[in-house]
């Protein structure tokens, strides 16, 4: 039994009851105004056994929405449901950070206010299909390279959304700089060919993430801000190889500011991860990523061996709302149903039983 996994951890100013984090997972159940459904309150409450929940990706502005059905956190109506989510999680003894995601070039103008534009660091289109507002799959359009004013406005949007998250009672925010979305597009030389202060050298490519993190910290405190990265990740047509210097520059730049945590998708770049872990001064969170396994025999030793302070677990939390309790008691865990990941209303969302209510 990997005991360390079930011990408390101090994350910034808050105490987590264990080292298991529910990984951020998009569920596409929000309405056309980006408002979460009522059932989201129950969905997150059911999963409060996690030491920390990182919410599904949430757009900090209408301009940042890349998929139908993702929630936002930039209007009062959106914030109101988030406040009930946070309250439900806290009442059940849990903690929650809201993940903020601007999708950049991964999106479609039909989802954006006034039909666009689709913004990205540079006009480099993704070679994949994206969903329109009607859910039709079409080739991704070429995005527009952001002006400096658009970059400044986008940074401000993140900071305002971070302030709303804390006003709603969330414990903090996670900046989604992984998996090929806007911040990752800035980090990677394949999608960022700018020649101003946001492109070119590793530190210039890291600047957007640094600016977003610092602007958010200025509003809510650095100890309420986490950052998620996926060095080397190829998801969303990224070619992020040979970009290790950018991640080292990013971590060195952020290391002195007291941010809550760094959350990495491990992938194959184990050596880089060891170096990131060594240089990162606060909480380090690992997700084994799509290529690995999040079963207890895999994640237990990650914490036990000090590879990370916390581990995040995705799909198992969809089908096992009481995952940590099941792990503690050795109860078998249930399989997930992929068909209801992104669709299905309450089905595949709030109807997975916990072990104690199963019979
Ligand atoms: C349905 C689904 C939705 C996801 N949505 C997000 C997301 O919104 N933000 C994010 O950073 N990662 C997202 N991911 C990736 C997960 O956080 C995690 O990295 C991945 O599922 C691998 O971990 P696992 O093997 O424990 O599931 C998603 C994964 C799944 C399965």
Short mmCIF file of C-alpha atoms and ligand atoms in Angstrom, two decimals:
data_model
loop_
_atom_site.label_atom_id
_atom_site.label_comp_id
_atom_site.label_asym_id
_atom_site.label_seq_id
_atom_site.Cartn_x
_atom_site.Cartn_y
_atom_site.Cartn_z
CA UNK A 1 0.00 0.00 0.00
CA UNK A 2 1.66 3.30 -1.12
CA UNK A 3 0.95 5.27 2.05
CA UNK A 4 2.51 8.56 0.96
CA UNK A 5 -0.20 8.98 -1.67
CA UNK A 6 -2.77 9.32 1.09
CA UNK A 7 -0.91 11.80 3.26
CA UNK A 8 -1.76 15.54 3.35
CA UNK A 9 0.17 18.14 1.38
CA UNK A 10 0.47 21.89 1.78
CA UNK A 11 -0.15 23.59 -1.55
CA UNK A 12 0.59 27.30 -1.31
CA UNK A 13 -1.68 28.50 1.46
CA UNK A 14 -4.04 25.52 1.51
CA UNK A 15 -3.94 21.99 2.87
CA UNK A 16 -4.81 19.05 0.60
CA UNK A 17 -6.08 15.88 2.27
CA UNK A 18 -4.03 13.62 -0.03
CA UNK A 19 -1.61 13.67 -2.98
CA UNK A 20 -4.09 12.63 -5.68
CA UNK A 21 -5.21 15.35 -8.09
CA UNK A 22 -8.19 14.96 -10.41
CA UNK A 23 -6.72 15.95 -13.80
CA UNK A 24 -8.51 18.61 -15.85
CA UNK A 25 -11.06 17.04 -18.19
CA UNK A 26 -13.27 18.76 -20.74
CA UNK A 27 -16.81 17.37 -20.68
CA UNK A 28 -18.59 19.72 -23.15
CA UNK A 29 -21.80 20.02 -21.18
CA UNK A 30 -22.04 23.83 -20.87
CA UNK A 31 -24.74 25.78 -22.75
CA UNK A 32 -24.16 28.16 -25.68
CA UNK A 33 -23.40 30.96 -23.24
CA UNK A 34 -20.63 28.93 -21.62
CA UNK A 35 -22.67 28.34 -18.45
CA UNK A 36 -22.13 24.99 -16.74
CA UNK A 37 -25.21 22.82 -16.25
CA UNK A 38 -26.67 22.40 -12.77
CA UNK A 39 -25.39 18.81 -12.78
CA UNK A 40 -21.79 20.12 -12.78
CA UNK A 41 -22.25 21.01 -9.10
CA UNK A 42 -23.03 17.36 -8.37
CA UNK A 43 -20.30 16.08 -10.75
CA UNK A 44 -17.55 17.95 -8.93
CA UNK A 45 -19.01 17.31 -5.46
CA UNK A 46 -18.95 13.56 -6.14
CA UNK A 47 -15.21 13.75 -6.88
CA UNK A 48 -14.16 15.73 -3.78
CA UNK A 49 -12.17 12.80 -2.37
CA UNK A 50 -9.32 14.03 -4.61
CA UNK A 51 -6.82 16.12 -2.65
CA UNK A 52 -7.27 18.71 -5.41
CA UNK A 53 -9.64 18.90 -8.37
CA UNK A 54 -8.41 20.75 -11.43
CA UNK A 55 -11.54 21.64 -13.36
CA UNK A 56 -12.28 21.11 -17.02
CA UNK A 57 -10.69 23.66 -19.34
CA UNK A 58 -12.56 26.96 -19.18
CA UNK A 59 -12.27 29.92 -21.54
CA UNK A 60 -11.15 33.16 -19.88
CA UNK A 61 -12.89 35.14 -22.64
CA UNK A 62 -15.40 34.51 -25.42
CA UNK A 63 -12.49 34.91 -27.85
CA UNK A 64 -10.73 31.92 -26.30
CA UNK A 65 -13.41 29.29 -26.95
CA UNK A 66 -12.35 26.51 -29.31
CA UNK A 67 -14.96 23.80 -28.75
CA UNK A 68 -18.74 23.74 -28.44
CA UNK A 69 -19.92 23.14 -24.87
CA UNK A 70 -16.83 24.27 -22.94
CA UNK A 71 -17.60 26.55 -19.99
CA UNK A 72 -16.38 30.10 -19.61
CA UNK A 73 -15.47 32.23 -16.63
CA UNK A 74 -15.91 35.77 -17.92
CA UNK A 75 -19.60 36.55 -17.24
CA UNK A 76 -21.66 36.81 -14.04
CA UNK A 77 -23.94 33.94 -15.10
CA UNK A 78 -20.95 31.64 -15.61
CA UNK A 79 -19.39 32.72 -12.32
CA UNK A 80 -22.59 32.01 -10.40
CA UNK A 81 -22.51 28.28 -11.22
CA UNK A 82 -18.77 28.11 -10.55
CA UNK A 83 -19.44 29.56 -7.08
CA UNK A 84 -21.85 26.73 -6.34
CA UNK A 85 -19.34 24.18 -7.68
CA UNK A 86 -16.65 25.58 -5.35
CA UNK A 87 -19.01 25.61 -2.39
CA UNK A 88 -20.09 21.99 -3.00
CA UNK A 89 -16.47 20.81 -3.28
CA UNK A 90 -15.45 22.66 -0.12
CA UNK A 91 -18.45 21.33 1.82
CA UNK A 92 -17.33 17.82 0.92
CA UNK A 93 -13.76 18.52 2.12
CA UNK A 94 -12.17 19.04 -1.29
CA UNK A 95 -10.23 21.80 -3.06
CA UNK A 96 -10.60 23.10 -6.60
CA UNK A 97 -8.55 25.10 -9.11
CA UNK A 98 -10.23 26.24 -12.34
CA UNK A 99 -8.21 25.47 -15.46
CA UNK A 100 -8.13 28.44 -17.85
CA UNK A 101 -7.72 27.61 -21.53
CA UNK A 102 -7.53 29.85 -24.58
CA UNK A 103 -7.40 27.47 -27.55
CA UNK A 104 -5.63 29.82 -30.01
CA UNK A 105 -5.47 28.25 -33.50
CA UNK A 106 -7.43 25.14 -32.36
CA UNK A 107 -10.91 26.48 -32.98
CA UNK A 108 -13.35 27.83 -35.50
CA UNK A 109 -14.59 31.39 -36.18
CA UNK A 110 -18.23 30.24 -35.86
CA UNK A 111 -17.62 29.79 -32.11
CA UNK A 112 -16.15 33.27 -31.67
CA UNK A 113 -17.85 36.64 -31.06
CA UNK A 114 -18.65 38.29 -34.41
CA UNK A 115 -17.10 35.33 -36.23
CA UNK A 116 -13.51 35.77 -35.21
CA UNK A 117 -10.69 36.25 -35.83
CA UNK A 118 -9.03 33.02 -34.75
CA UNK A 119 -5.95 34.26 -32.88
CA UNK A 120 -2.54 32.58 -32.60
CA UNK A 121 1.10 33.66 -32.17
CA UNK A 122 1.66 33.24 -35.92
CA UNK A 123 -0.41 32.42 -39.00
CA UNK A 124 0.45 28.70 -38.91
CA UNK A 125 -2.58 26.46 -39.38
CA UNK A 126 -3.02 23.17 -37.56
CA UNK A 127 -3.24 20.15 -39.84
CA UNK A 128 -6.36 18.68 -38.27
CA UNK A 129 -10.11 19.08 -38.16
CA UNK A 130 -11.93 21.35 -35.71
CA UNK A 131 -15.58 21.55 -34.68
CA UNK A 132 -17.84 24.38 -35.82
CA UNK A 133 -20.50 25.81 -33.50
CA UNK A 134 -22.91 23.23 -35.00
CA UNK A 135 -20.51 20.40 -34.24
CA UNK A 136 -19.55 19.79 -37.88
CA UNK A 137 -15.89 18.74 -38.33
CA UNK A 138 -13.99 20.92 -40.86
CA UNK A 139 -10.29 21.58 -41.63
CA UNK A 140 -8.79 24.08 -39.14
CA UNK A 141 -8.64 27.56 -40.70
CA UNK A 142 -5.43 29.57 -40.83
CA UNK A 143 -5.27 31.73 -37.69
CA UNK A 144 -4.33 35.41 -37.57
CA UNK A 145 -1.01 36.39 -35.98
CA UNK A 146 -1.79 38.38 -32.82
CA UNK A 147 -0.84 42.03 -32.62
CA UNK A 148 0.86 43.26 -29.45
CA UNK A 149 -2.44 44.88 -28.43
CA UNK A 150 -4.25 41.56 -28.86
CA UNK A 151 -1.59 39.85 -26.75
CA UNK A 152 -1.99 42.48 -24.02
CA UNK A 153 -5.78 42.14 -24.08
CA UNK A 154 -5.57 38.34 -23.90
CA UNK A 155 -3.25 38.51 -20.88
CA UNK A 156 -5.70 40.88 -19.20
CA UNK A 157 -8.56 38.44 -19.99
CA UNK A 158 -6.74 35.67 -18.13
CA UNK A 159 -6.12 37.93 -15.14
CA UNK A 160 -9.79 39.04 -14.97
CA UNK A 161 -10.95 35.45 -15.23
CA UNK A 162 -8.53 34.45 -12.46
CA UNK A 163 -10.05 37.18 -10.28
CA UNK A 164 -13.52 35.81 -11.03
CA UNK A 165 -12.40 32.28 -10.12
CA UNK A 166 -11.29 33.40 -6.68
CA UNK A 167 -14.37 35.63 -6.28
CA UNK A 168 -16.42 32.50 -6.99
CA UNK A 169 -14.65 30.77 -4.10
CA UNK A 170 -12.28 28.55 -6.10
CA UNK A 171 -8.90 27.92 -4.48
CA UNK A 172 -6.98 29.06 -7.54
CA UNK A 173 -6.48 28.70 -11.28
CA UNK A 174 -4.36 26.53 -13.53
CA UNK A 175 -2.98 28.06 -16.72
CA UNK A 176 -3.33 25.46 -19.46
CA UNK A 177 -0.01 25.78 -21.29
CA UNK A 178 -0.07 22.15 -22.51
CA UNK A 179 -1.58 20.09 -25.32
CA UNK A 180 -1.23 22.53 -28.21
CA UNK A 181 -3.45 25.43 -27.09
CA UNK A 182 -2.55 29.14 -27.20
CA UNK A 183 0.16 29.26 -24.49
CA UNK A 184 1.78 26.09 -25.88
CA UNK A 185 1.59 27.64 -29.37
CA UNK A 186 3.71 30.50 -28.03
CA UNK A 187 6.22 28.09 -26.44
CA UNK A 188 6.84 26.02 -29.55
CA UNK A 189 9.03 27.20 -32.48
CA UNK A 190 6.81 25.30 -34.93
CA UNK A 191 3.81 27.53 -34.17
CA UNK A 192 5.62 30.69 -33.07
CA UNK A 193 7.69 32.36 -35.79
CA UNK A 194 7.34 35.88 -34.38
CA UNK A 195 10.32 38.22 -34.42
CA UNK A 196 9.24 40.53 -31.59
CA UNK A 197 9.66 40.04 -27.82
CA UNK A 198 7.22 37.09 -27.88
CA UNK A 199 9.19 34.99 -30.39
CA UNK A 200 12.68 33.93 -31.41
CA UNK A 201 14.72 32.99 -28.33
CA UNK A 202 13.59 30.49 -25.65
CA UNK A 203 12.92 33.27 -23.14
CA UNK A 204 10.92 35.22 -25.74
CA UNK A 205 8.79 32.18 -26.57
CA UNK A 206 8.24 31.64 -22.82
CA UNK A 207 7.22 35.28 -22.30
CA UNK A 208 3.49 34.89 -23.00
CA UNK A 209 3.11 32.17 -20.34
CA UNK A 210 5.24 34.20 -17.91
CA UNK A 211 3.14 37.33 -18.52
CA UNK A 212 -0.16 35.45 -18.11
CA UNK A 213 1.07 33.82 -14.90
CA UNK A 214 2.34 37.10 -13.44
CA UNK A 215 -0.76 39.10 -14.44
CA UNK A 216 -2.96 36.45 -12.81
CA UNK A 217 -0.74 36.36 -9.72
CA UNK A 218 -1.00 40.14 -9.41
CA UNK A 219 -4.78 39.73 -9.01
CA UNK A 220 -5.09 36.59 -6.86
CA UNK A 221 -1.61 35.84 -5.46
CA UNK A 222 1.03 33.58 -6.98
CA UNK A 223 0.26 30.81 -4.49
CA UNK A 224 -3.14 30.42 -6.15
CA UNK A 225 -1.71 30.01 -9.67
CA UNK A 226 -0.55 26.69 -11.17
CA UNK A 227 0.85 26.07 -14.66
CA UNK A 228 0.36 22.94 -16.80
CA UNK A 229 2.86 22.05 -19.54
CA UNK A 230 3.47 19.13 -21.91
CA UNK A 231 7.07 19.38 -23.17
CA UNK A 232 7.57 17.31 -26.31
CA UNK A 233 3.83 16.72 -26.61
CA UNK A 234 2.47 16.28 -30.13
CA UNK A 235 -1.25 16.55 -29.41
CA UNK A 236 -3.04 19.10 -31.65
CA UNK A 237 -0.41 18.90 -34.39
CA UNK A 238 2.44 20.22 -32.27
CA UNK A 239 6.04 19.45 -33.23
CA UNK A 240 7.55 20.35 -29.90
CA UNK A 241 10.82 18.44 -30.23
CA UNK A 242 14.20 19.97 -29.40
CA UNK A 243 12.48 22.69 -27.42
CA UNK A 244 13.86 21.82 -24.01
CA UNK A 245 15.65 25.17 -23.63
CA UNK A 246 12.30 26.95 -23.75
CA UNK A 247 10.91 24.90 -20.86
CA UNK A 248 14.07 25.44 -18.83
CA UNK A 249 13.89 29.19 -19.53
CA UNK A 250 10.23 29.20 -18.50
CA UNK A 251 10.86 27.39 -15.25
CA UNK A 252 13.93 29.47 -14.38
CA UNK A 253 11.98 32.67 -15.01
CA UNK A 254 8.99 31.58 -12.89
CA UNK A 255 10.94 29.85 -10.11
CA UNK A 256 11.38 32.90 -7.87
CA UNK A 257 7.75 34.02 -7.83
CA UNK A 258 6.16 31.48 -5.45
CA UNK A 259 3.62 29.99 -7.85
CA UNK A 260 1.44 27.19 -6.44
CA UNK A 261 2.65 24.38 -8.66
CA UNK A 262 4.02 23.12 -11.96
CA UNK A 263 1.93 20.34 -13.53
CA UNK A 264 3.60 18.35 -16.30
CA UNK A 265 2.45 15.66 -18.67
CA UNK A 266 5.38 13.31 -18.50
CA UNK A 267 5.37 11.79 -22.01
CA UNK A 268 8.73 10.41 -23.02
CA UNK A 269 11.05 13.25 -21.99
CA UNK A 270 12.05 11.77 -18.65
CA UNK A 271 15.44 13.48 -18.46
CA UNK A 272 13.91 16.92 -18.99
CA UNK A 273 11.32 16.16 -16.32
CA UNK A 274 14.02 15.30 -13.81
CA UNK A 275 15.64 18.65 -14.55
CA UNK A 276 12.35 20.56 -14.32
CA UNK A 277 11.63 18.86 -11.01
CA UNK A 278 15.11 19.80 -9.75
CA UNK A 279 14.72 23.47 -10.73
CA UNK A 280 11.08 23.94 -9.63
CA UNK A 281 10.99 25.16 -6.01
CA UNK A 282 7.34 24.56 -5.04
CA UNK A 283 4.86 21.74 -5.61
CA UNK A 284 5.55 19.50 -8.62
CA UNK A 285 2.64 17.55 -10.13
CA UNK A 286 2.99 14.77 -12.69
CA UNK A 287 0.43 13.24 -15.02
CA UNK A 288 1.61 10.04 -16.66
CA UNK A 289 -0.09 11.23 -19.84
CA UNK A 290 -2.09 9.36 -22.43
CA UNK A 291 0.85 7.04 -23.12
CA UNK A 292 1.19 5.82 -19.53
CA UNK A 293 -1.07 4.31 -16.93
CA UNK A 294 -2.74 6.05 -14.00
CA UNK A 295 -3.39 2.83 -12.11
CA UNK A 296 -2.28 2.87 -8.49
CA UNK A 297 0.72 0.60 -9.06
CA UNK A 298 2.06 3.25 -11.47
CA UNK A 299 1.19 6.50 -9.67
CA UNK A 300 1.89 5.29 -6.11
CA UNK A 301 5.65 4.92 -6.70
CA UNK A 302 5.83 8.34 -8.43
CA UNK A 303 4.94 10.02 -5.15
CA UNK A 304 6.62 7.41 -2.97
CA UNK A 305 9.91 7.86 -4.84
CA UNK A 306 9.71 11.66 -4.82
CA UNK A 307 9.49 11.96 -8.62
CA UNK A 308 6.60 14.32 -7.90
CA UNK A 309 4.78 15.66 -4.84
CA UNK A 310 1.34 15.05 -6.35
CA UNK A 311 0.05 12.89 -9.21
CA UNK A 312 -2.90 13.77 -11.37
CA UNK A 313 -5.31 11.14 -12.62
CA UNK A 314 -7.80 11.66 -15.42
CA UNK A 315 -10.07 9.00 -16.85
CA UNK A 316 -10.24 6.85 -13.72
CA UNK A 317 -11.90 9.82 -11.98
CA UNK A 318 -14.64 9.92 -14.61
CA UNK A 319 -15.81 6.39 -13.82
CA UNK A 320 -14.78 6.30 -10.14
CA UNK A 321 -16.01 9.41 -8.34
CA UNK A 322 -14.70 7.93 -5.07
CA UNK A 323 -11.37 6.85 -6.58
CA UNK A 324 -9.20 7.72 -3.57
CA UNK A 325 -11.51 5.83 -1.20
CA UNK A 326 -11.49 2.81 -3.53
CA UNK A 327 -7.71 2.87 -3.66
CA UNK A 328 -7.46 3.14 0.12
CA UNK A 329 -9.79 0.22 0.69
CA UNK A 330 -8.53 -1.90 -2.21
CA UNK A 331 -11.98 -1.90 -3.84
CA UNK A 332 -12.00 -2.72 -7.56
CA UNK A 333 -12.27 0.32 -9.81
CA UNK A 334 -14.85 0.69 -12.61
CA UNK A 335 -14.05 1.16 -16.31
CA UNK A 336 -14.93 4.36 -18.11
CA UNK A 337 -17.22 4.70 -21.13
CA UNK A 338 -15.48 6.78 -23.81
CA UNK A 339 -18.73 7.36 -25.70
CA UNK A 340 -19.96 9.71 -22.98
CA UNK A 341 -16.72 11.66 -22.39
CA UNK A 342 -17.86 14.63 -24.45
CA UNK A 343 -21.60 14.04 -24.76
CA UNK A 344 -24.50 12.41 -22.96
CA UNK A 345 -25.91 14.96 -20.52
CA UNK A 346 -26.09 13.39 -17.05
CA UNK A 347 -25.32 9.94 -18.46
CA UNK A 348 -21.65 9.09 -18.06
CA UNK A 349 -21.35 12.28 -15.97
CA UNK A 350 -23.07 12.02 -12.60
CA UNK A 351 -24.39 8.44 -12.76
CA UNK A 352 -21.19 6.49 -12.00
CA UNK A 353 -21.83 5.02 -8.54
CA UNK A 354 -19.38 5.14 -5.67
CA UNK A 355 -18.45 1.76 -4.20
CA UNK A 356 -20.48 2.40 -1.05
CA UNK A 357 -23.71 2.95 -3.00
CA UNK A 358 -23.19 0.27 -5.61
CA UNK A 359 -25.31 -2.60 -4.31
C1 LIG B 1 -12.30 13.37 -21.60
C2 LIG B 1 -10.97 14.05 -21.44
C3 LIG B 1 -10.91 15.43 -21.43
C4 LIG B 1 -9.68 16.09 -21.22
N1 LIG B 1 -9.67 17.45 -21.13
C5 LIG B 1 -8.55 18.09 -20.72
C6 LIG B 1 -8.59 19.48 -20.41
O1 LIG B 1 -9.64 20.13 -20.46
N2 LIG B 1 -7.44 20.06 -20.03
C7 LIG B 1 -6.25 19.37 -19.94
O2 LIG B 1 -5.22 19.95 -19.59
N3 LIG B 1 -6.20 18.04 -20.21
C8 LIG B 1 -7.32 17.39 -20.57
N4 LIG B 1 -7.29 16.02 -20.76
C9 LIG B 1 -6.06 15.28 -20.46
C10 LIG B 1 -6.10 14.74 -19.02
O3 LIG B 1 -5.96 15.80 -18.07
C11 LIG B 1 -4.96 13.70 -18.78
O4 LIG B 1 -3.73 14.31 -19.05
C12 LIG B 1 -5.12 12.46 -19.65
O5 LIG B 1 -6.45 11.96 -19.56
C13 LIG B 1 -4.14 11.35 -19.26
O6 LIG B 1 -4.33 10.96 -17.91
P1 LIG B 1 -5.13 9.60 -17.54
O7 LIG B 1 -4.40 8.47 -18.22
O8 LIG B 1 -5.05 9.49 -16.05
O9 LIG B 1 -6.52 9.72 -18.06
C14 LIG B 1 -8.49 15.34 -21.04
C15 LIG B 1 -8.56 13.96 -21.09
C16 LIG B 1 -9.77 13.30 -21.27
C17 LIG B 1 -9.81 11.80 -21.26
#
